[in-house]
Coordinates of C-alpha atoms in Angstrom, one line a residue:
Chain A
X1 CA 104.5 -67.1 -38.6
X2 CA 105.3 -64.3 -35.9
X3 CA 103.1 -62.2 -38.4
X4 CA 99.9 -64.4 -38.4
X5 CA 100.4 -64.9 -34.0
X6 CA 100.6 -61.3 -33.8
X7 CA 97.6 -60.6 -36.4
X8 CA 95.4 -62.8 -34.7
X9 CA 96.2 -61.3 -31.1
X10 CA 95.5 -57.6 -32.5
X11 CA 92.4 -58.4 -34.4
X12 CA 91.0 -60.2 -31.1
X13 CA 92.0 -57.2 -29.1
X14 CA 91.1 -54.7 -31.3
X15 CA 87.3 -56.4 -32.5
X16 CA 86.7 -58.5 -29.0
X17 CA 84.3 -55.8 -27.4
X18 CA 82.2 -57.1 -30.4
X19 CA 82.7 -60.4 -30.1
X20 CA 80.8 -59.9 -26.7
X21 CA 78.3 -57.8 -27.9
X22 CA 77.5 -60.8 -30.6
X23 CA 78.0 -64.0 -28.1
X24 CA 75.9 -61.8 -25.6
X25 CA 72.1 -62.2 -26.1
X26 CA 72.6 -66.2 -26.6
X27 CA 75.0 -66.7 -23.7
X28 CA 74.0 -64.0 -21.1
X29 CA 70.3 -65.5 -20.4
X30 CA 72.0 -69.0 -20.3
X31 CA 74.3 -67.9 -17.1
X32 CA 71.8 -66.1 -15.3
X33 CA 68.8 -68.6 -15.5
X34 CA 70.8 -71.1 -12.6
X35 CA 72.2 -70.3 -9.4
X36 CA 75.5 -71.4 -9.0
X37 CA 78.9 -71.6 -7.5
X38 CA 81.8 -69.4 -9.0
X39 CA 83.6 -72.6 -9.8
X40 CA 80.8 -73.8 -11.7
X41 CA 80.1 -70.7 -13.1
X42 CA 84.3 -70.7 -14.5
X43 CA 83.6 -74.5 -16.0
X44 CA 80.7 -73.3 -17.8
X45 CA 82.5 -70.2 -19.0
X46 CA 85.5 -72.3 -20.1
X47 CA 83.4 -74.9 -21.6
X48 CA 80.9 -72.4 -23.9
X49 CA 85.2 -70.5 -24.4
X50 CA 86.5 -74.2 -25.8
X51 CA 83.6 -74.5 -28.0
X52 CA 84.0 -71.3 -29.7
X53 CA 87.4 -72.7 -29.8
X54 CA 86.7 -75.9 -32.0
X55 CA 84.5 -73.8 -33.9
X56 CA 87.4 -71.3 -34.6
X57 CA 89.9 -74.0 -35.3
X58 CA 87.6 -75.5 -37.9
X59 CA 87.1 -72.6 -39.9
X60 CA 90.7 -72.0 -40.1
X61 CA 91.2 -75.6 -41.1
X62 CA 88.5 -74.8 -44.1
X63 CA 90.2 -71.3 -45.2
X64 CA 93.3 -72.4 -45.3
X65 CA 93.0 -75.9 -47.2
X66 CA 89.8 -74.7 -49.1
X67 CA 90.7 -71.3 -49.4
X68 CA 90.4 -71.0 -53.0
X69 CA 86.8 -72.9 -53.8
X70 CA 85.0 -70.9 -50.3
X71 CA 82.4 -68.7 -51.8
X72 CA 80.8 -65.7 -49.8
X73 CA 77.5 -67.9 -50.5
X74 CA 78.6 -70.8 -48.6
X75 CA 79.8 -68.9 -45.8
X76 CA 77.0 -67.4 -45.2
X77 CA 74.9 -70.3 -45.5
X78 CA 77.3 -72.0 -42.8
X79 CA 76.6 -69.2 -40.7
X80 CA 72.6 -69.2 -41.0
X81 CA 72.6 -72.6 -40.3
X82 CA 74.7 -72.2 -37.1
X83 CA 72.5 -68.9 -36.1
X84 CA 69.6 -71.3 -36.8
X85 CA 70.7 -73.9 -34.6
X86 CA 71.7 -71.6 -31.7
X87 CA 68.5 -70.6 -31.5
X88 CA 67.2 -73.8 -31.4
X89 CA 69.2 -74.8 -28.3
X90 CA 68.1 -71.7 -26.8
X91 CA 64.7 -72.4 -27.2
X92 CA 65.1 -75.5 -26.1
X93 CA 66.9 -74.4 -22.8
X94 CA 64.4 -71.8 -22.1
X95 CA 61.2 -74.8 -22.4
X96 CA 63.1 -77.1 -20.0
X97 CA 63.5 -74.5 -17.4
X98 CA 60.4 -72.0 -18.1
X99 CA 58.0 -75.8 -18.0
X100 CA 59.8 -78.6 -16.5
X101 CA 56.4 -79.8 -16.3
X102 CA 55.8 -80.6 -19.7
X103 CA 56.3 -84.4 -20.6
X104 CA 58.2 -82.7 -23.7
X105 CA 60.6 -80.8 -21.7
X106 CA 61.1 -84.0 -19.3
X107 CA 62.4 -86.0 -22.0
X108 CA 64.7 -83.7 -23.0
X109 CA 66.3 -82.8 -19.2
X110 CA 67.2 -86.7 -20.2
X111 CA 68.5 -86.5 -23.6
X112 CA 72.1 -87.4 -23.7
X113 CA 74.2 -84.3 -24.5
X114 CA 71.8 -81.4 -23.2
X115 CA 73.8 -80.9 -20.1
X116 CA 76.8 -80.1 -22.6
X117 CA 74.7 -76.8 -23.7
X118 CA 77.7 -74.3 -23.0
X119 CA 79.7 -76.6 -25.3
X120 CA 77.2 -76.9 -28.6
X121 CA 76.5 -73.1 -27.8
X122 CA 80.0 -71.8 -28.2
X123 CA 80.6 -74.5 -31.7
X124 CA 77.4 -72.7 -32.7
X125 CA 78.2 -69.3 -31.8
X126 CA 82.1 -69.6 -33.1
X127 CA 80.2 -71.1 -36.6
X128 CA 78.5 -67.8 -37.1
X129 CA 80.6 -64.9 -39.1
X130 CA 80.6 -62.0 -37.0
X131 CA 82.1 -58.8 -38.7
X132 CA 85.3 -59.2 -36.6
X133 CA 85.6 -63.0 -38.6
X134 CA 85.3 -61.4 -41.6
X135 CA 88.1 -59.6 -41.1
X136 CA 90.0 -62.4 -40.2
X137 CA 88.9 -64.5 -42.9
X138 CA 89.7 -61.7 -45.8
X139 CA 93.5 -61.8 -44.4
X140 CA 93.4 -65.3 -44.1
X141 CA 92.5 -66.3 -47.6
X142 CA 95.3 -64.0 -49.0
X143 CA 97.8 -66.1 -47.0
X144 CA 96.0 -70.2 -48.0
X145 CA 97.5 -71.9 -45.6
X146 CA 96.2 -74.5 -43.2
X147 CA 98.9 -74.7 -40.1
X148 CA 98.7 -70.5 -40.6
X149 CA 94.9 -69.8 -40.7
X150 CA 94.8 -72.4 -37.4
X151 CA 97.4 -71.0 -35.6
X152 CA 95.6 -67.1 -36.6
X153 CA 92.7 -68.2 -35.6
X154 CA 93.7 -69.5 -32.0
X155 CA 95.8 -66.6 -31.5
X156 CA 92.4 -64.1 -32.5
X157 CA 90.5 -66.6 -30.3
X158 CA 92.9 -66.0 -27.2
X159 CA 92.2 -61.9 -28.0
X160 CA 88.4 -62.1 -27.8
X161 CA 88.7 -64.5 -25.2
X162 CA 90.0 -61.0 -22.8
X163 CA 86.8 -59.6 -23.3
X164 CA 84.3 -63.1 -22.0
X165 CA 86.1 -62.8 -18.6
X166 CA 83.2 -60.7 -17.1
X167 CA 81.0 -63.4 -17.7
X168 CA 82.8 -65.8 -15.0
X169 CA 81.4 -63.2 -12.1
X170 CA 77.7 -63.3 -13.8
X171 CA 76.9 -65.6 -11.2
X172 CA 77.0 -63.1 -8.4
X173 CA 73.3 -62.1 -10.3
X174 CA 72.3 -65.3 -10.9
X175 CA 72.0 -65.7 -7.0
X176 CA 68.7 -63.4 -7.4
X177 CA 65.8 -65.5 -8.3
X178 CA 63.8 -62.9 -10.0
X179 CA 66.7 -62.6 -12.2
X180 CA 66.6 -66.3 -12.3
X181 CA 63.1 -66.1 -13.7
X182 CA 63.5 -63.0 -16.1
X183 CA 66.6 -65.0 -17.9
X184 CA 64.7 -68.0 -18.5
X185 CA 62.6 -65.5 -20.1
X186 CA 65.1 -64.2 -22.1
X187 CA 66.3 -67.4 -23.0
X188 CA 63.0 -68.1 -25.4
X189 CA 62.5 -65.3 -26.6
X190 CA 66.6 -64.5 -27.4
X191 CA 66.2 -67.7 -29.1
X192 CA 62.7 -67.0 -31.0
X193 CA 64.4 -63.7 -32.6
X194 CA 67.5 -65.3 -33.7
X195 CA 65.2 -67.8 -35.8
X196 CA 63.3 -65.3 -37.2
X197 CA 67.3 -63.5 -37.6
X198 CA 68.4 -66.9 -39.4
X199 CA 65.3 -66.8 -41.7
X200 CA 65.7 -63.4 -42.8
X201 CA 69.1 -64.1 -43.0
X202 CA 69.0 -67.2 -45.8
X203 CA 65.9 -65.5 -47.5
X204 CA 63.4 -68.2 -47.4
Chain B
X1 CA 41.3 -24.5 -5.3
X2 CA 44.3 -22.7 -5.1
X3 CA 46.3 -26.0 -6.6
X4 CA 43.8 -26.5 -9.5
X5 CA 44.3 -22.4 -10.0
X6 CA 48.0 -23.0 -10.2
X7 CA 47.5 -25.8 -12.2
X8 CA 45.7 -23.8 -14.8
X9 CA 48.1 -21.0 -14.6
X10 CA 51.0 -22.8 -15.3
X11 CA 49.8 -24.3 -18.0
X12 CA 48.0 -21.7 -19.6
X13 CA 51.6 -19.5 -19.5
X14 CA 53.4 -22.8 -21.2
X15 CA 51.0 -23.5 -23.8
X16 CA 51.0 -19.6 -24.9
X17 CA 54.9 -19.3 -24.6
X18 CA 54.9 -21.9 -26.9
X19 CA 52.5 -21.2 -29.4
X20 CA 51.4 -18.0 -32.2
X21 CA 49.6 -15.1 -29.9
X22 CA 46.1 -14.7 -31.5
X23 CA 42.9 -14.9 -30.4
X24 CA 42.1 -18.5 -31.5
X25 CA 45.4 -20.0 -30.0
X26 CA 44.6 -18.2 -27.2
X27 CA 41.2 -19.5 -26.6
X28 CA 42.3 -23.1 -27.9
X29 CA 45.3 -23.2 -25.0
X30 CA 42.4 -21.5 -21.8
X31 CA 40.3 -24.4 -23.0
X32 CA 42.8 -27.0 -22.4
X33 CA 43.6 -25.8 -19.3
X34 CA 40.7 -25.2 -18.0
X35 CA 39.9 -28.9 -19.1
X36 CA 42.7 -30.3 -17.5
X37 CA 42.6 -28.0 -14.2
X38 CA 39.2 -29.3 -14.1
X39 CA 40.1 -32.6 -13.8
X40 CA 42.2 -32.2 -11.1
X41 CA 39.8 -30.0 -9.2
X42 CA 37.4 -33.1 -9.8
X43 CA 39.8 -35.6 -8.6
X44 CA 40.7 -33.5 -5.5
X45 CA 36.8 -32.6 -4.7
X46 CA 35.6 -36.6 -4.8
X47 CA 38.9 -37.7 -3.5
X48 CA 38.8 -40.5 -6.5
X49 CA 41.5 -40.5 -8.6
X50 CA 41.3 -42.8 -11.0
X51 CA 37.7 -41.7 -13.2
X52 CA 39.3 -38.5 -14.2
X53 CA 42.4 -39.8 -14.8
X54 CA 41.3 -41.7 -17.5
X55 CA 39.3 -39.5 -19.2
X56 CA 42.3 -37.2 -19.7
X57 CA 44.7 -40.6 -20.1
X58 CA 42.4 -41.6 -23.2
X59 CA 42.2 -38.3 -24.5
X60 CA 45.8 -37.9 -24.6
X61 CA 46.1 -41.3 -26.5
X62 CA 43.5 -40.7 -29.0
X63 CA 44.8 -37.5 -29.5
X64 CA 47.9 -38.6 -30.1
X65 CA 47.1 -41.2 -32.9
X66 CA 45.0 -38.6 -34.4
X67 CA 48.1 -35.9 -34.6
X68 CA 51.0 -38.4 -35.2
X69 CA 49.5 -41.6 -37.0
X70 CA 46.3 -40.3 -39.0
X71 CA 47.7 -37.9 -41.4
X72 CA 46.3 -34.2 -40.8
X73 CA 48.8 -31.9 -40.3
X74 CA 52.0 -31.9 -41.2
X75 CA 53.6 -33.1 -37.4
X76 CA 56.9 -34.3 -36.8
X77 CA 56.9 -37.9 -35.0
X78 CA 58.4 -37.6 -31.6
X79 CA 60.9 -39.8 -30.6
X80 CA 59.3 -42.9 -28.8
X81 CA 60.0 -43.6 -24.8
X82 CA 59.7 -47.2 -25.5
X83 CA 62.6 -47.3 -27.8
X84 CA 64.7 -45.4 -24.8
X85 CA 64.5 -48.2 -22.5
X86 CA 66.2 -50.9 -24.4
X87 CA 68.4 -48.5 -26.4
X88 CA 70.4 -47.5 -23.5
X89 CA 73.7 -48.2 -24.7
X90 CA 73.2 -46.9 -27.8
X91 CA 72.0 -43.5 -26.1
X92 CA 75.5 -43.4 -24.5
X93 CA 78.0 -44.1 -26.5
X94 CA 77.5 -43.1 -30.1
X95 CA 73.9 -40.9 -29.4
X96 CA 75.1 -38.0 -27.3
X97 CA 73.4 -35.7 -29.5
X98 CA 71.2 -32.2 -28.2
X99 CA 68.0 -33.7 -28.5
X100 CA 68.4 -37.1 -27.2
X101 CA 70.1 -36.0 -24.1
X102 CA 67.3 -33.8 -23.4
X103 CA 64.9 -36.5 -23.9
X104 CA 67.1 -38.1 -21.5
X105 CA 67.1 -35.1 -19.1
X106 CA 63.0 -34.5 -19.5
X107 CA 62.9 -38.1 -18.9
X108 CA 64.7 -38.3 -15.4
X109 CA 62.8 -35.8 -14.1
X110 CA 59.3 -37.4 -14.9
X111 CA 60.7 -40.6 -13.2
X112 CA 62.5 -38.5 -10.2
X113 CA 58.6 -36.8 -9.7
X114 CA 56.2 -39.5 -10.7
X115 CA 58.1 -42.5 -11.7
X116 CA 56.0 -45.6 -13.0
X117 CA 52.9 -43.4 -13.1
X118 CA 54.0 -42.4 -16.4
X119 CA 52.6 -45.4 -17.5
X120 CA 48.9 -44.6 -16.1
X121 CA 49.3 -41.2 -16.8
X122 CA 51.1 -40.4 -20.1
X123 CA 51.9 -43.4 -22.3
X124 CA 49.8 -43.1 -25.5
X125 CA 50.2 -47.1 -25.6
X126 CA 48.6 -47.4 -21.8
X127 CA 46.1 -44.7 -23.0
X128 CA 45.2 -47.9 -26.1
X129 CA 45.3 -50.1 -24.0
X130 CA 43.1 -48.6 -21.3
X131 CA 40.6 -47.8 -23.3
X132 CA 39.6 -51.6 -24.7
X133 CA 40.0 -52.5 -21.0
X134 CA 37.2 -50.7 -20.4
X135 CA 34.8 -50.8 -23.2
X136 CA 33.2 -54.0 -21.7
X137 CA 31.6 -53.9 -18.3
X138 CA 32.9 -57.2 -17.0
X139 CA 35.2 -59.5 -18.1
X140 CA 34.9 -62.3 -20.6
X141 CA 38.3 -64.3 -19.6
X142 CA 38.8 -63.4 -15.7
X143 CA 42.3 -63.4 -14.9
X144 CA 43.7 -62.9 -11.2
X145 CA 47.2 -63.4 -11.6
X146 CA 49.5 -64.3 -13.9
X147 CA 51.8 -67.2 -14.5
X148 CA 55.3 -66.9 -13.5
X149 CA 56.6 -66.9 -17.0
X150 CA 53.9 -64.3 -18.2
X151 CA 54.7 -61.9 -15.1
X152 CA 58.7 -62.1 -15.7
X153 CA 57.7 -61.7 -19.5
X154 CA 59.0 -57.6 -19.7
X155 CA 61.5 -58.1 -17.3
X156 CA 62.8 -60.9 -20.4
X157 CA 61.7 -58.9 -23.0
X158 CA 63.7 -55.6 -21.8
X159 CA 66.7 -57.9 -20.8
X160 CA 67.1 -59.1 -24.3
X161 CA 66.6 -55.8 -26.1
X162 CA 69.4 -54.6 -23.9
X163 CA 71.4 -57.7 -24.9
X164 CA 70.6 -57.1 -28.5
X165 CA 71.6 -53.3 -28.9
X166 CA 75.4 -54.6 -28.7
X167 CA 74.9 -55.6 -32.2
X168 CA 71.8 -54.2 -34.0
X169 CA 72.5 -50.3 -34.3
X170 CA 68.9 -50.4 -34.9
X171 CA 65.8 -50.1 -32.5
X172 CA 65.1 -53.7 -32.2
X173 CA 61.8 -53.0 -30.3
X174 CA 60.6 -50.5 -33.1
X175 CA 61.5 -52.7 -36.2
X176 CA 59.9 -56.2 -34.7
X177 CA 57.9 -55.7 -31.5
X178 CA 56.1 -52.5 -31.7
X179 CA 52.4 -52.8 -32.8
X180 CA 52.3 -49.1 -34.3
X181 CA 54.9 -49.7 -36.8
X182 CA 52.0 -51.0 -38.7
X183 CA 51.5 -47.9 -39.6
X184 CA 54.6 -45.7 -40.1
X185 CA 57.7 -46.3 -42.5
X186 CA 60.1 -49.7 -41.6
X187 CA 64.0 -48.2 -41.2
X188 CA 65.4 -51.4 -42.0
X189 CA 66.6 -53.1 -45.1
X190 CA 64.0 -53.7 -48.0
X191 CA 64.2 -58.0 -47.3
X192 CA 60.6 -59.2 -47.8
X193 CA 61.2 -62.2 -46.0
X194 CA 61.8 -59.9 -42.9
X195 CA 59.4 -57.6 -44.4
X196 CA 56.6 -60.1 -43.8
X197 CA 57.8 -61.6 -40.7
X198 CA 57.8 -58.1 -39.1
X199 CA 54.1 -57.5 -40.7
X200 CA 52.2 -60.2 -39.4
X201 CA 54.6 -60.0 -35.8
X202 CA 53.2 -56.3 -35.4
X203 CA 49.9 -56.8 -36.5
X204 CA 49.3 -60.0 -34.2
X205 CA 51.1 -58.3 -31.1
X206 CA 48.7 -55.2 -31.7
X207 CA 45.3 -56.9 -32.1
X208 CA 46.3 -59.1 -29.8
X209 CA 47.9 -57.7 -26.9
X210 CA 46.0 -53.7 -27.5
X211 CA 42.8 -54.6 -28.5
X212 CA 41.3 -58.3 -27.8
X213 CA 42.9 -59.1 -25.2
X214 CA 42.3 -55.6 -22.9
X215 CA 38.9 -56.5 -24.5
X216 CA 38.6 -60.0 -23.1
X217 CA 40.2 -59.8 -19.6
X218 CA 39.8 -56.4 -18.8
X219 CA 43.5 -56.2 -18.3
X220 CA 45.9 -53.7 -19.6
X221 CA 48.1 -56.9 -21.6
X222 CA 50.5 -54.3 -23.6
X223 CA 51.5 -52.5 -20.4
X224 CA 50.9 -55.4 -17.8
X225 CA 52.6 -58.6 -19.9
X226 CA 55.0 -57.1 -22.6
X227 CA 56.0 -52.9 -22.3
X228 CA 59.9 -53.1 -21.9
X229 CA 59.8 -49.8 -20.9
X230 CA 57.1 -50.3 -18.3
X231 CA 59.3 -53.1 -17.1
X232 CA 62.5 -50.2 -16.9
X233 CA 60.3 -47.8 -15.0
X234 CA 59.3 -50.9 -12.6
X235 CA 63.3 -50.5 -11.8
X236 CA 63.8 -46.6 -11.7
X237 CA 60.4 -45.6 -10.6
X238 CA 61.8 -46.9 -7.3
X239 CA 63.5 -43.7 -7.2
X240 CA 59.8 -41.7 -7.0
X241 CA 58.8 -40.3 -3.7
X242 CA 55.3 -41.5 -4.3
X243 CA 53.7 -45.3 -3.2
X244 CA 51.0 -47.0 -3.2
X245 CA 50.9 -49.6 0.2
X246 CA 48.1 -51.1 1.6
X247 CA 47.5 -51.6 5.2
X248 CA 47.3 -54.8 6.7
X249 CA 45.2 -54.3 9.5
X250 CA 42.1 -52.3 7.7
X251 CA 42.6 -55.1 4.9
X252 CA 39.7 -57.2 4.6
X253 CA 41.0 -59.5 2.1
X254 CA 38.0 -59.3 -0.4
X255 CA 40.1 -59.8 -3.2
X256 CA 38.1 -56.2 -4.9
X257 CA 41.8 -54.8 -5.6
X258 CA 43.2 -57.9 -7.9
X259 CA 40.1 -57.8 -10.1
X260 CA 40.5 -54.6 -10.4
X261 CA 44.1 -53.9 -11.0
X262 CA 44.8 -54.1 -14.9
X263 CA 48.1 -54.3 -14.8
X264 CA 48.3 -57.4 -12.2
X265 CA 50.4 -55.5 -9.7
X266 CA 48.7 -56.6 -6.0
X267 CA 50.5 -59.5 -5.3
X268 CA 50.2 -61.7 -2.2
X269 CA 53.3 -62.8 0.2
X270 CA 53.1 -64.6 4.4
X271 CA 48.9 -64.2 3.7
X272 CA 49.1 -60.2 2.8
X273 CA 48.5 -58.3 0.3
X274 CA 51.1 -55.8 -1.3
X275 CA 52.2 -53.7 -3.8
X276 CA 54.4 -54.6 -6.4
X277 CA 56.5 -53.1 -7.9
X278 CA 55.5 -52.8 -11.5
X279 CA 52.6 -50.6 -9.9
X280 CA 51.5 -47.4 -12.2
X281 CA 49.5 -45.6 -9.3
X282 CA 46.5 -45.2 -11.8
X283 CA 44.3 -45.4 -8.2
X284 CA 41.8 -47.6 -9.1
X285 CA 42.3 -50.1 -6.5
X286 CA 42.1 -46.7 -3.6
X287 CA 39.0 -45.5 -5.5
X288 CA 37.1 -49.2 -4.9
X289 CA 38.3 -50.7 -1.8
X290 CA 35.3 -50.7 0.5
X291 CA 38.3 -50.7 3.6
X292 CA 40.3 -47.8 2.6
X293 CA 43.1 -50.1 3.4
X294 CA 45.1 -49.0 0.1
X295 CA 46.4 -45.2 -0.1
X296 CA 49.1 -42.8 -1.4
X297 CA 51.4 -41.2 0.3
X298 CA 50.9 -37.0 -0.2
X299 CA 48.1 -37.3 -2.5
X300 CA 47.4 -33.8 -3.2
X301 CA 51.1 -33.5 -4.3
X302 CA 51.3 -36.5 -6.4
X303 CA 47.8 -35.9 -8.3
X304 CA 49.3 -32.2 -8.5
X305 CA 52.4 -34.0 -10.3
X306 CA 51.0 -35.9 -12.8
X307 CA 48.1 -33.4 -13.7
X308 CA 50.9 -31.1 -14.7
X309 CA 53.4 -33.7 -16.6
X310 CA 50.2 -35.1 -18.2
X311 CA 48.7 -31.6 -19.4
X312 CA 52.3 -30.7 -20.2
X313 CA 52.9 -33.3 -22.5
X314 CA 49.5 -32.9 -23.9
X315 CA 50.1 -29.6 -24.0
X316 CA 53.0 -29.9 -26.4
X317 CA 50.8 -31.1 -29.0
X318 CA 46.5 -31.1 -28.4
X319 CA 46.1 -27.2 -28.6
X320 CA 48.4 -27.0 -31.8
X321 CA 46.4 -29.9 -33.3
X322 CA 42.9 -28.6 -32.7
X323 CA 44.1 -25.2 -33.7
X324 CA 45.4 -26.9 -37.3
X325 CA 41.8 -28.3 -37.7
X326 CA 40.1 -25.8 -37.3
X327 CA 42.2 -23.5 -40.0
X328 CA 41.9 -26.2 -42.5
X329 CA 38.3 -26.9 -42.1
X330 CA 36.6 -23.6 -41.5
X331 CA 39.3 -21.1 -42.6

């Protein structure tokens, strides 16, 4: 067990930089686009953080009890989907601010659950198999176990987590409203990209 | 006169350095200088900046597509500025190679001396651009000023190729944005799905944004709406010792500047009309208003400036090009 804790810290510390690097372009535009508080700023952090969480936990729950039926193909099928619907959010996002005018974009500032966006971003985000997962999911299906691929998987969580602290002081630019603007921006077309990405991606 | 003599001087000496010493490289190299030292002689003598500028602009452009795109001579392809902007990171941490810091290097000092006026000055894309703009005498679509979305739309763009270079070791702007990729070898992975994405993405951003729309509106769209890299030198052109204001009391709010202006950059703020700061300095607005109201600091030094980066970097490849025609289709 003290094995699988202290794999899953060192592969999070070791692969977290691009953990950021991948979370980046979807989360980044969503924290500048608002001007807010540092407190709110830290709950939205920690909210898009437990998503990834969930996310994380889940896919240790499906190594380690499916661990010997989970094909490459179906992995990377879970991840296009979950690219595919980050983008969507995104896009989504970036209408509601970029045209609150639209009747469209109205409706949806009062659909129930938009306002937990950091939340479905990070389930979305953790879904997607970014090189440092695969690392963690070859070791993991060596060792087949559900309470250990969890457990690894919280610990490699907690070492990528380090490297999303910047993101907590993003709202000192947010304050700017040209950067406002620019991220909103960024937001639609981040999202248009990886939708094309997710395309590409499952080869239709 | 004793500028545009130093102007041909200098250039003369560079292109010659550079190239084989015989009587047709010779002549080729004193006709390009003379050609561009008499531009800036021009510019200087009718105190309008913009006219000439665009002649050698254009030239540089089509120039350029003939050398590099339309295959003539054997050329290398030079590394693109646009790519630089959003490629940043990658520049410093895995690209510290000779050639890309000196691109770097050559690139710092064209911002420290001229800084956005690149755009209007030495950009093959502007030189596209500009061209279409003014193929029609007025415009079909009349556009003022953009939308807020549109006129953040570079700012987005270059903020999410930034983004986006943490994980794709690749030029994202060159595999899926840029319109001449049409027309030059993909460096990514053989997926047809992408393949064809990438396809119609570059050929409807090109005849789109380069051709009908400059066509249309009499706007430079590329530059003005999308260019991440004219959004980066928006930011670091700050650092230029050259600007473009206009004066508030001999402004007679005719409005002849933001139907001018093809890159939307006269904005309006407390009822006054400035600058902003996405501004290229391609003096067209100085040339037309009827108040004078909008000038240039140093003038002399700035046109001076970009006469010399402009017929340097032409320089680098025009006389070498016309030389190569010439041998292969008299000699």
């Amino acid at each position: 067990m003290t094995e699988v804790i202290i794999n899953g810290v060192m592969l999070g510390l070791s692969t977290g930089i691009s953990c950021l690097g991948y979370c980046s372009p979807l989360f980044v535009p969503y924290l500048l686009s608002e001007k807010t508080e540092f407190k709110t700023n830290v709950l939205r952090v920690s909210e898009f953080l437990s998503g990834r969480l969930l996310a994380y936990i889940l896919w240790g729950f499906m190594i380690g009890k499916f661990s010997d039926y989970i094909e490459s193909d179906y992995m990377k099928k879970v991840s296009v989907y979950a690219i595919l619907f980050s983008s969507i959010l995104l896009i989504t996002y970036g209408m509601m601010k970029n045209f609150p005018q639209l009747k469209f974009c109205q409706k949806l500032e009062h659909t129930k659950g938009i306002h937990r966006f950091p939340l479905l971003l990070g389930i979305t985000v953790g879904l997607n198999i970014c090189p440092p997962f695969v690392m963690g999911i070859s070791y993991l299906l060596n060792v087949g176990k559900v309470r250990e691929s969890m457990i690894f998987f919280i610990f490699f969580f907690l070492g990528t987590s380090v490297y999303m602290i910047p993101y907590i002081f993003l709202n000192l630019f947010s304050s700017i409203e040209r950067i406002q603007y620019v991220a909103r921006v960024t937001a639609i077309v981040s999202g248009v990209w990886f939708f094309i990405y997710a395309i590409t991606l499952s080869g239709w | 006169m004793i500028l545009s003599i130093l102007l041909f001087l200098i250039l003369l000496l560079g292109t010659s350095i550079h190239s084989k010493f015989d009587f047709m490289n010779f002549a080729v190299n004193f006709a390009y200088s003379l050609f561009v030292s008499f531009l800036f002689f021009r510019s200087m003598k009718t105190k309008k900046i913009s006219q000439c500028r665009s002649v050698l602009f254009i030239l540089l452009s089509v120039f350029f597509i003939l050398c590099f795109k339309i295959i003539f001579t054997s050329f290398f392809t030079p590394y693109c500025h646009i790519a630089m902007s959003s490629n940043l990171i990658r520049f410093i941490y895995n690209a510290f190679s000779d050639w890309k810091v000196q691109l770097g290097i050559l690139w710092l000092i064209v911002t420290l001396g001229i800084g956005q006026a690149w755009c209007s000055w030495i950009c093959f894309f502007g030189g596209i651009d500009e061209f279409f703009s003014k193929l029609l005498p007025r415009p079909i679509l009349k556009v003022r000023r953009l939308p807020t979305f549109w006129a953040n739309f570079s700012l987005g763009l270059l903020l999410f190729l930034f983004l986006v270079s943490f994980i794709d070791d690749k030029s994202t702007f060159c595999i899926w944005f840029c319109p001449l990729k049409m027309t030059t070898a993909f460096c990514d992975s053989t997926n047809m799905t992408a393949r064809t994405i990438q396809i119609v993405l570059l050929f409807s951003l090109g005849t789109s944004l380069l051709v009908f729309l400059p066509l249309m509106t009499k706007k430079r769209t590329f530059c003005g709406v999308f260019c991440p890299f004219g959004a980066w030198q928006s930011l670091a052109g700050r650092i230029s010792p050259f600007h473009v204001k206009i004066e508030s009391q001999k402004c007679g709010k005719c409005d002849i500047c933001m139907d001018i202006c093809s890159l939307f950059a006269i904005g309006e703020k407390d009822n006054e009309y400035t600058i902003l700061s996405n501004c290229t300095k391609c003096g067209m607005c100085i040339d037309q208003c009827p108040d004078n109201a909008i000038t240039i600091n140093h003038p002399k030094y700035f046109l001076f400036s970009c006469y010399l980066i402009s017929g340097a970097m032409g320089a680098s490849f025009i006389p070498k090009f016309i030389v190569n025609c010439i041998e292969k289709l008299f000699l």
